[in-house]
Amino acid sequence: MKKLLMLLLSLVTVFGLAACGGGGGGETGGSSSGDSGGEADDTLKIGISLPSATHGWMGALIDSAEKQAKALQESDGIEYVMTNAADPNKQANDVDDLIAQDVDVIVMLPIESAALTPVGQKIKDAGIPLVIVDRELENDAATVVVKGDNEGIGVNAGKFFAEQLGGKGKIVEISGPPSSVTEQRGSGFKEAVEASEGMEIIASQSGDFSTEKSLEVMQNILQANPQIDAVFTQDDGMALGVLQAIEEAGRTDIQFVTGAGGAKQVFEDIKNDGLMKATFLYSPTMVEDAVKIAADLAKGEEPAETMVVKEATQVTKENVDEFYDPESKF
């Protein structure tokens, strides 16, 4: 009987301590496991939603994003979740997952501007700050936009064409997929070309920011057009496909090709007096700025500016050595 009494007293003591200690302490790191009695996890987390790629401009951008996110994790303890999608539907689902994970801020490079605009609104409605990179949305959902000077790329390229062709010539345009980038680069270029009555865009097709697709598209354009003076491509990767098509066709009428981005292989062609005569900087490292801004927003800081635009510097034989990096992944 005495042993039974001692056992009952012990159990009462244990339950009493548990009841008193369930909501206290807070000295050990918590997790978001849903324990209603524990302290909430206050670790900041950035959600990063990007297209998928393993090489080229987008591949370099993905590497830059993860590199910067890891640096912030080590220096500030800010965690991150990165997702990659091959199409807008997958990206929309990825963002839903990030919202469900209750991230503190989202960095997104929309695969397509129109298709991802409702997704941006969903992020805003959830009260989550949104940093958009490269391709803008069609609403005001973004807290901050980080991009290159896309219209400047088009305008500068158009002026370069006018100078090189003396204001006269037949031009081909290889554009990107539907997005703010494509629209802005294209409209800037057309504006500059139309200022010279002797220049004409005889073909304009999308190369989907793909070297392989641009090769195929340019092959068809070459067959349909016996005389082409120059080719404007909205992306260095597409320019490489165009160069291959021209070389394989043995065409000698085309005087030059221009690109945009700043790819190492394009710089090398410019250095070696190849058909590439100019490109306009649009560095994938812009995403590093976006991730840094996202970290500040996660901490509750106000952004210094809501629109960050990187300059569209023209790179030609005269200044290519300033920008060429033989160790670059892009």
mmCIF file of N, CA and C in Angstrom, residues 46-129:
data_model
loop_
_atom_site.group_PDB
_atom_site.id
_atom_site.type_symbol
_atom_site.label_atom_id
_atom_site.label_comp_id
_atom_site.label_asym_id
_atom_site.label_seq_id
_atom_site.Cartn_x
_atom_site.Cartn_y
_atom_site.Cartn_z
ATOM 1 N N ILE A 46 13.367 33.152 -47.080
ATOM 2 C CA ILE A 46 13.105 33.706 -48.400
ATOM 3 C C ILE A 46 12.684 32.588 -49.347
ATOM 4 N N GLY A 47 11.606 32.793 -50.069
ATOM 5 C CA GLY A 47 11.196 31.857 -51.115
ATOM 6 C C GLY A 47 11.671 32.384 -52.461
ATOM 7 N N ILE A 48 12.295 31.534 -53.253
ATOM 8 C CA ILE A 48 12.834 31.952 -54.552
ATOM 9 C C ILE A 48 12.228 31.078 -55.647
ATOM 10 N N SER A 49 11.491 31.687 -56.560
ATOM 11 C CA SER A 49 10.822 30.968 -57.647
ATOM 12 C C SER A 49 11.413 31.397 -58.983
ATOM 13 N N LEU A 50 12.102 30.454 -59.652
ATOM 14 C CA LEU A 50 12.790 30.761 -60.907
ATOM 15 C C LEU A 50 12.443 29.734 -61.987
ATOM 16 N N PRO A 51 12.642 30.098 -63.254
ATOM 17 C CA PRO A 51 12.535 29.093 -64.313
ATOM 18 C C PRO A 51 13.638 28.055 -64.139
ATOM 19 N N SER A 52 13.535 26.950 -64.843
ATOM 20 C CA SER A 52 14.562 25.920 -64.759
ATOM 21 C C SER A 52 15.537 26.069 -65.914
ATOM 22 N N ALA A 53 16.814 25.837 -65.635
ATOM 23 C CA ALA A 53 17.864 25.886 -66.660
ATOM 24 C C ALA A 53 19.146 25.354 -66.048
ATOM 25 N N THR A 54 20.022 24.826 -66.887
ATOM 26 C CA THR A 54 21.309 24.322 -66.401
ATOM 27 C C THR A 54 22.483 25.053 -67.042
ATOM 28 N N HIS A 55 22.197 25.882 -68.045
ATOM 29 C CA HIS A 55 23.283 26.582 -68.732
ATOM 30 C C HIS A 55 22.771 27.921 -69.250
ATOM 31 N N GLY A 56 23.644 28.671 -69.891
ATOM 32 C CA GLY A 56 23.251 29.939 -70.481
ATOM 33 C C GLY A 56 22.946 30.994 -69.431
ATOM 34 N N TRP A 57 22.256 32.048 -69.878
ATOM 35 C CA TRP A 57 21.957 33.196 -69.006
ATOM 36 C C TRP A 57 21.147 32.769 -67.799
ATOM 37 N N MET A 58 20.103 31.976 -68.019
ATOM 38 C CA MET A 58 19.247 31.567 -66.904
ATOM 39 C C MET A 58 19.988 30.629 -65.958
ATOM 40 N N GLY A 59 20.812 29.749 -66.513
ATOM 41 C CA GLY A 59 21.601 28.870 -65.657
ATOM 42 C C GLY A 59 22.530 29.667 -64.763
ATOM 43 N N ALA A 60 23.152 30.718 -65.332
ATOM 44 C CA ALA A 60 24.042 31.578 -64.542
ATOM 45 C C ALA A 60 23.259 32.348 -63.496
ATOM 46 N N LEU A 61 22.047 32.773 -63.844
ATOM 47 C CA LEU A 61 21.213 33.506 -62.877
ATOM 48 C C LEU A 61 20.831 32.617 -61.705
ATOM 49 N N ILE A 62 20.472 31.367 -61.978
ATOM 50 C CA ILE A 62 20.110 30.427 -60.914
ATOM 51 C C ILE A 62 21.297 30.200 -59.982
ATOM 52 N N ASP A 63 22.481 30.028 -60.559
ATOM 53 C CA ASP A 63 23.692 29.869 -59.741
ATOM 54 C C ASP A 63 23.940 31.092 -58.874
ATOM 55 N N SER A 64 23.764 32.285 -59.453
ATOM 56 C CA SER A 64 23.986 33.526 -58.711
ATOM 57 C C SER A 64 22.990 33.672 -57.568
ATOM 58 N N ALA A 65 21.729 33.285 -57.817
ATOM 59 C CA ALA A 65 20.698 33.382 -56.779
ATOM 60 C C ALA A 65 21.022 32.480 -55.596
ATOM 61 N N GLU A 66 21.407 31.239 -55.894
ATOM 62 C CA GLU A 66 21.704 30.307 -54.810
ATOM 63 C C GLU A 66 22.970 30.711 -54.055
ATOM 64 N N LYS A 67 23.956 31.206 -54.783
ATOM 65 C CA LYS A 67 25.190 31.664 -54.150
ATOM 66 C C LYS A 67 24.899 32.787 -53.153
ATOM 67 N N GLN A 68 24.077 33.768 -53.569
ATOM 68 C CA GLN A 68 23.753 34.889 -52.686
ATOM 69 C C GLN A 68 22.887 34.440 -51.518
ATOM 70 N N ALA A 69 21.938 33.538 -51.769
ATOM 71 C CA ALA A 69 21.066 33.040 -50.701
ATOM 72 C C ALA A 69 21.873 32.277 -49.649
ATOM 73 N N LYS A 70 22.834 31.468 -50.089
ATOM 74 C CA LYS A 70 23.687 30.740 -49.158
ATOM 75 C C LYS A 70 24.539 31.689 -48.327
ATOM 76 N N ALA A 71 25.029 32.747 -48.959
ATOM 77 C CA ALA A 71 25.845 33.729 -48.246
ATOM 78 C C ALA A 71 25.039 34.403 -47.141
ATOM 79 N N LEU A 72 23.772 34.731 -47.436
ATOM 80 C CA LEU A 72 22.917 35.359 -46.431
ATOM 81 C C LEU A 72 22.544 34.383 -45.321
ATOM 82 N N GLN A 73 22.414 33.116 -45.680
ATOM 83 C CA GLN A 73 22.130 32.103 -44.663
ATOM 84 C C GLN A 73 23.289 31.995 -43.678
ATOM 85 N N GLU A 74 24.506 32.069 -44.212
ATOM 86 C CA GLU A 74 25.682 31.961 -43.355
ATOM 87 C C GLU A 74 25.922 33.230 -42.541
ATOM 88 N N SER A 75 25.687 34.388 -43.148
ATOM 89 C CA SER A 75 25.991 35.649 -42.469
ATOM 90 C C SER A 75 24.875 36.132 -41.557
ATOM 91 N N ASP A 76 23.607 35.938 -41.979
ATOM 92 C CA ASP A 76 22.474 36.487 -41.229
ATOM 93 C C ASP A 76 21.518 35.429 -40.688
ATOM 94 N N GLY A 77 21.760 34.150 -41.016
ATOM 95 C CA GLY A 77 20.874 33.096 -40.537
ATOM 96 C C GLY A 77 19.524 33.077 -41.229
ATOM 97 N N ILE A 78 19.431 33.706 -42.398
ATOM 98 C CA ILE A 78 18.168 33.732 -43.148
ATOM 99 C C ILE A 78 18.093 32.492 -44.035
ATOM 100 N N GLU A 79 17.080 31.681 -43.838
ATOM 101 C CA GLU A 79 16.924 30.466 -44.626
ATOM 102 C C GLU A 79 16.297 30.777 -45.983
ATOM 103 N N TYR A 80 16.384 29.834 -46.899
ATOM 104 C CA TYR A 80 15.776 30.042 -48.212
ATOM 105 C C TYR A 80 15.252 28.719 -48.758
ATOM 106 N N VAL A 81 14.246 28.839 -49.616
ATOM 107 C CA VAL A 81 13.699 27.696 -50.347
ATOM 108 C C VAL A 81 13.698 28.086 -51.819
ATOM 109 N N MET A 82 14.371 27.318 -52.659
ATOM 110 C CA MET A 82 14.423 27.635 -54.085
ATOM 111 C C MET A 82 13.654 26.607 -54.896
ATOM 112 N N THR A 83 12.838 27.091 -55.813
ATOM 113 C CA THR A 83 12.097 26.215 -56.714
ATOM 114 C C THR A 83 12.411 26.604 -58.153
ATOM 115 N N ASN A 84 12.336 25.619 -59.054
ATOM 116 C CA ASN A 84 12.584 25.851 -60.475
ATOM 117 C C ASN A 84 11.485 25.188 -61.290
ATOM 118 N N ALA A 85 10.963 25.908 -62.265
ATOM 119 C CA ALA A 85 9.835 25.402 -63.059
ATOM 120 C C ALA A 85 10.120 25.519 -64.546
ATOM 121 N N ALA A 86 9.587 24.569 -65.306
ATOM 122 C CA ALA A 86 9.778 24.564 -66.753
ATOM 123 C C ALA A 86 8.641 25.262 -67.493
ATOM 124 N N ASP A 87 7.528 25.527 -66.786
ATOM 125 C CA ASP A 87 6.394 26.172 -67.435
ATOM 126 C C ASP A 87 5.612 26.996 -66.410
ATOM 127 N N PRO A 88 4.759 27.925 -66.875
ATOM 128 C CA PRO A 88 4.022 28.801 -65.958
ATOM 129 C C PRO A 88 3.146 28.063 -64.946
ATOM 130 N N ASN A 89 2.506 26.959 -65.366
ATOM 131 C CA ASN A 89 1.647 26.218 -64.438
ATOM 132 C C ASN A 89 2.450 25.659 -63.263
ATOM 133 N N LYS A 90 3.609 25.091 -63.564
ATOM 134 C CA LYS A 90 4.465 24.570 -62.495
ATOM 135 C C LYS A 90 4.942 25.699 -61.591
ATOM 136 N N GLN A 91 5.279 26.845 -62.185
ATOM 137 C CA GLN A 91 5.726 27.970 -61.365
ATOM 138 C C GLN A 91 4.609 28.469 -60.454
ATOM 139 N N ALA A 92 3.389 28.509 -60.967
ATOM 140 C CA ALA A 92 2.251 28.924 -60.148
ATOM 141 C C ALA A 92 2.070 27.985 -58.957
ATOM 142 N N ASN A 93 2.205 26.676 -59.190
ATOM 143 C CA ASN A 93 2.098 25.699 -58.099
ATOM 144 C C ASN A 93 3.244 25.858 -57.102
ATOM 145 N N ASP A 94 4.445 26.149 -57.629
ATOM 146 C CA ASP A 94 5.591 26.373 -56.742
ATOM 147 C C ASP A 94 5.332 27.539 -55.804
ATOM 148 N N VAL A 95 4.770 28.612 -56.340
ATOM 149 C CA VAL A 95 4.489 29.794 -55.515
ATOM 150 C C VAL A 95 3.423 29.483 -54.474
ATOM 151 N N ASP A 96 2.412 28.702 -54.858
ATOM 152 C CA ASP A 96 1.405 28.281 -53.867
ATOM 153 C C ASP A 96 2.067 27.559 -52.695
ATOM 154 N N ASP A 97 3.036 26.711 -53.002
ATOM 155 C CA ASP A 97 3.753 25.981 -51.953
ATOM 156 C C ASP A 97 4.547 26.940 -51.058
ATOM 157 N N LEU A 98 5.165 27.936 -51.668
ATOM 158 C CA LEU A 98 5.946 28.901 -50.893
ATOM 159 C C LEU A 98 5.033 29.706 -49.962
ATOM 160 N N ILE A 99 3.869 30.092 -50.472
ATOM 161 C CA ILE A 99 2.904 30.811 -49.627
ATOM 162 C C ILE A 99 2.460 29.930 -48.468
ATOM 163 N N ALA A 100 2.199 28.647 -48.765
ATOM 164 C CA ALA A 100 1.771 27.705 -47.722
ATOM 165 C C ALA A 100 2.852 27.510 -46.661
ATOM 166 N N GLN A 101 4.126 27.640 -47.063
ATOM 167 C CA GLN A 101 5.235 27.506 -46.116
ATOM 168 C C GLN A 101 5.441 28.770 -45.289
ATOM 169 N N ASP A 102 4.615 29.794 -45.562
ATOM 170 C CA ASP A 102 4.659 31.036 -44.798
ATOM 171 C C ASP A 102 6.037 31.698 -44.851
ATOM 172 N N VAL A 103 6.612 31.763 -46.058
ATOM 173 C CA VAL A 103 7.893 32.453 -46.208
ATOM 174 C C VAL A 103 7.682 33.940 -45.949
ATOM 175 N N ASP A 104 8.743 34.633 -45.596
ATOM 176 C CA ASP A 104 8.649 36.050 -45.243
ATOM 177 C C ASP A 104 8.683 36.972 -46.447
ATOM 178 N N VAL A 105 9.251 36.498 -47.557
ATOM 179 C CA VAL A 105 9.345 37.291 -48.781
ATOM 180 C C VAL A 105 9.577 36.323 -49.935
ATOM 181 N N ILE A 106 9.145 36.710 -51.135
ATOM 182 C CA ILE A 106 9.327 35.864 -52.316
ATOM 183 C C ILE A 106 10.073 36.637 -53.397
ATOM 184 N N VAL A 107 11.066 35.988 -53.982
ATOM 185 C CA VAL A 107 11.761 36.496 -55.162
ATOM 186 C C VAL A 107 11.278 35.659 -56.340
ATOM 187 N N MET A 108 10.789 36.308 -57.387
ATOM 188 C CA MET A 108 10.262 35.546 -58.523
ATOM 189 C C MET A 108 10.720 36.144 -59.850
ATOM 190 N N LEU A 109 11.182 35.268 -60.739
ATOM 191 C CA LEU A 109 11.418 35.631 -62.130
ATOM 192 C C LEU A 109 10.321 34.941 -62.926
ATOM 193 N N PRO A 110 9.301 35.677 -63.363
ATOM 194 C CA PRO A 110 8.168 35.050 -64.046
ATOM 195 C C PRO A 110 8.569 34.445 -65.391
ATOM 196 N N ILE A 111 8.163 33.221 -65.629
ATOM 197 C CA ILE A 111 8.437 32.597 -66.920
ATOM 198 C C ILE A 111 7.738 33.366 -68.035
ATOM 199 N N GLU A 112 6.481 33.755 -67.781
ATOM 200 C CA GLU A 112 5.738 34.605 -68.707
ATOM 201 C C GLU A 112 5.035 35.693 -67.898
ATOM 202 N N SER A 113 5.115 36.924 -68.373
ATOM 203 C CA SER A 113 4.571 38.049 -67.616
ATOM 204 C C SER A 113 3.059 37.923 -67.382
ATOM 205 N N ALA A 114 2.294 37.716 -68.449
ATOM 206 C CA ALA A 114 0.838 37.674 -68.322
ATOM 207 C C ALA A 114 0.377 36.487 -67.478
ATOM 208 N N ALA A 115 0.954 35.324 -67.732
ATOM 209 C CA ALA A 115 0.523 34.113 -67.037
ATOM 210 C C ALA A 115 0.806 34.167 -65.537
ATOM 211 N N LEU A 116 1.855 34.852 -65.137
ATOM 212 C CA LEU A 116 2.224 34.891 -63.721
ATOM 213 C C LEU A 116 1.710 36.135 -63.004
ATOM 214 N N THR A 117 1.034 37.035 -63.721
ATOM 215 C CA THR A 117 0.491 38.233 -63.078
ATOM 216 C C THR A 117 -0.524 37.898 -61.986
ATOM 217 N N PRO A 118 -1.491 36.973 -62.212
ATOM 218 C CA PRO A 118 -2.411 36.607 -61.122
ATOM 219 C C PRO A 118 -1.689 35.977 -59.930
ATOM 220 N N VAL A 119 -0.598 35.283 -60.188
ATOM 221 C CA VAL A 119 0.189 34.677 -59.110
ATOM 222 C C VAL A 119 0.823 35.766 -58.257
ATOM 223 N N GLY A 120 1.315 36.817 -58.918
ATOM 224 C CA GLY A 120 1.865 37.942 -58.174
ATOM 225 C C GLY A 120 0.818 38.575 -57.283
ATOM 226 N N GLN A 121 -0.407 38.695 -57.787
ATOM 227 C CA GLN A 121 -1.489 39.261 -56.986
ATOM 228 C C GLN A 121 -1.802 38.374 -55.785
ATOM 229 N N LYS A 122 -1.728 37.067 -55.982
ATOM 230 C CA LYS A 122 -1.977 36.137 -54.880
ATOM 231 C C LYS A 122 -0.934 36.328 -53.771
ATOM 232 N N ILE A 123 0.322 36.548 -54.174
ATOM 233 C CA ILE A 123 1.383 36.798 -53.192
ATOM 234 C C ILE A 123 1.092 38.084 -52.423
ATOM 235 N N LYS A 124 0.695 39.122 -53.151
ATOM 236 C CA LYS A 124 0.387 40.410 -52.511
ATOM 237 C C LYS A 124 -0.791 40.269 -51.550
ATOM 238 N N ASP A 125 -1.828 39.542 -51.982
ATOM 239 C CA ASP A 125 -3.013 39.343 -51.132
ATOM 240 C C ASP A 125 -2.672 38.570 -49.868
ATOM 241 N N ALA A 126 -1.632 37.730 -49.949
ATOM 242 C CA ALA A 126 -1.200 36.969 -48.772
ATOM 243 C C ALA A 126 -0.359 37.816 -47.824
ATOM 244 N N GLY A 127 -0.099 39.066 -48.214
ATOM 245 C CA GLY A 127 0.672 39.968 -47.364
ATOM 246 C C GLY A 127 2.168 39.691 -47.372
ATOM 247 N N ILE A 128 2.647 39.058 -48.443
ATOM 248 C CA ILE A 128 4.068 38.708 -48.538
ATOM 249 C C ILE A 128 4.758 39.662 -49.510
ATOM 250 N N PRO A 129 5.827 40.333 -49.110
ATOM 251 C CA PRO A 129 6.564 41.198 -50.038
ATOM 252 C C PRO A 129 7.078 40.387 -51.227
#
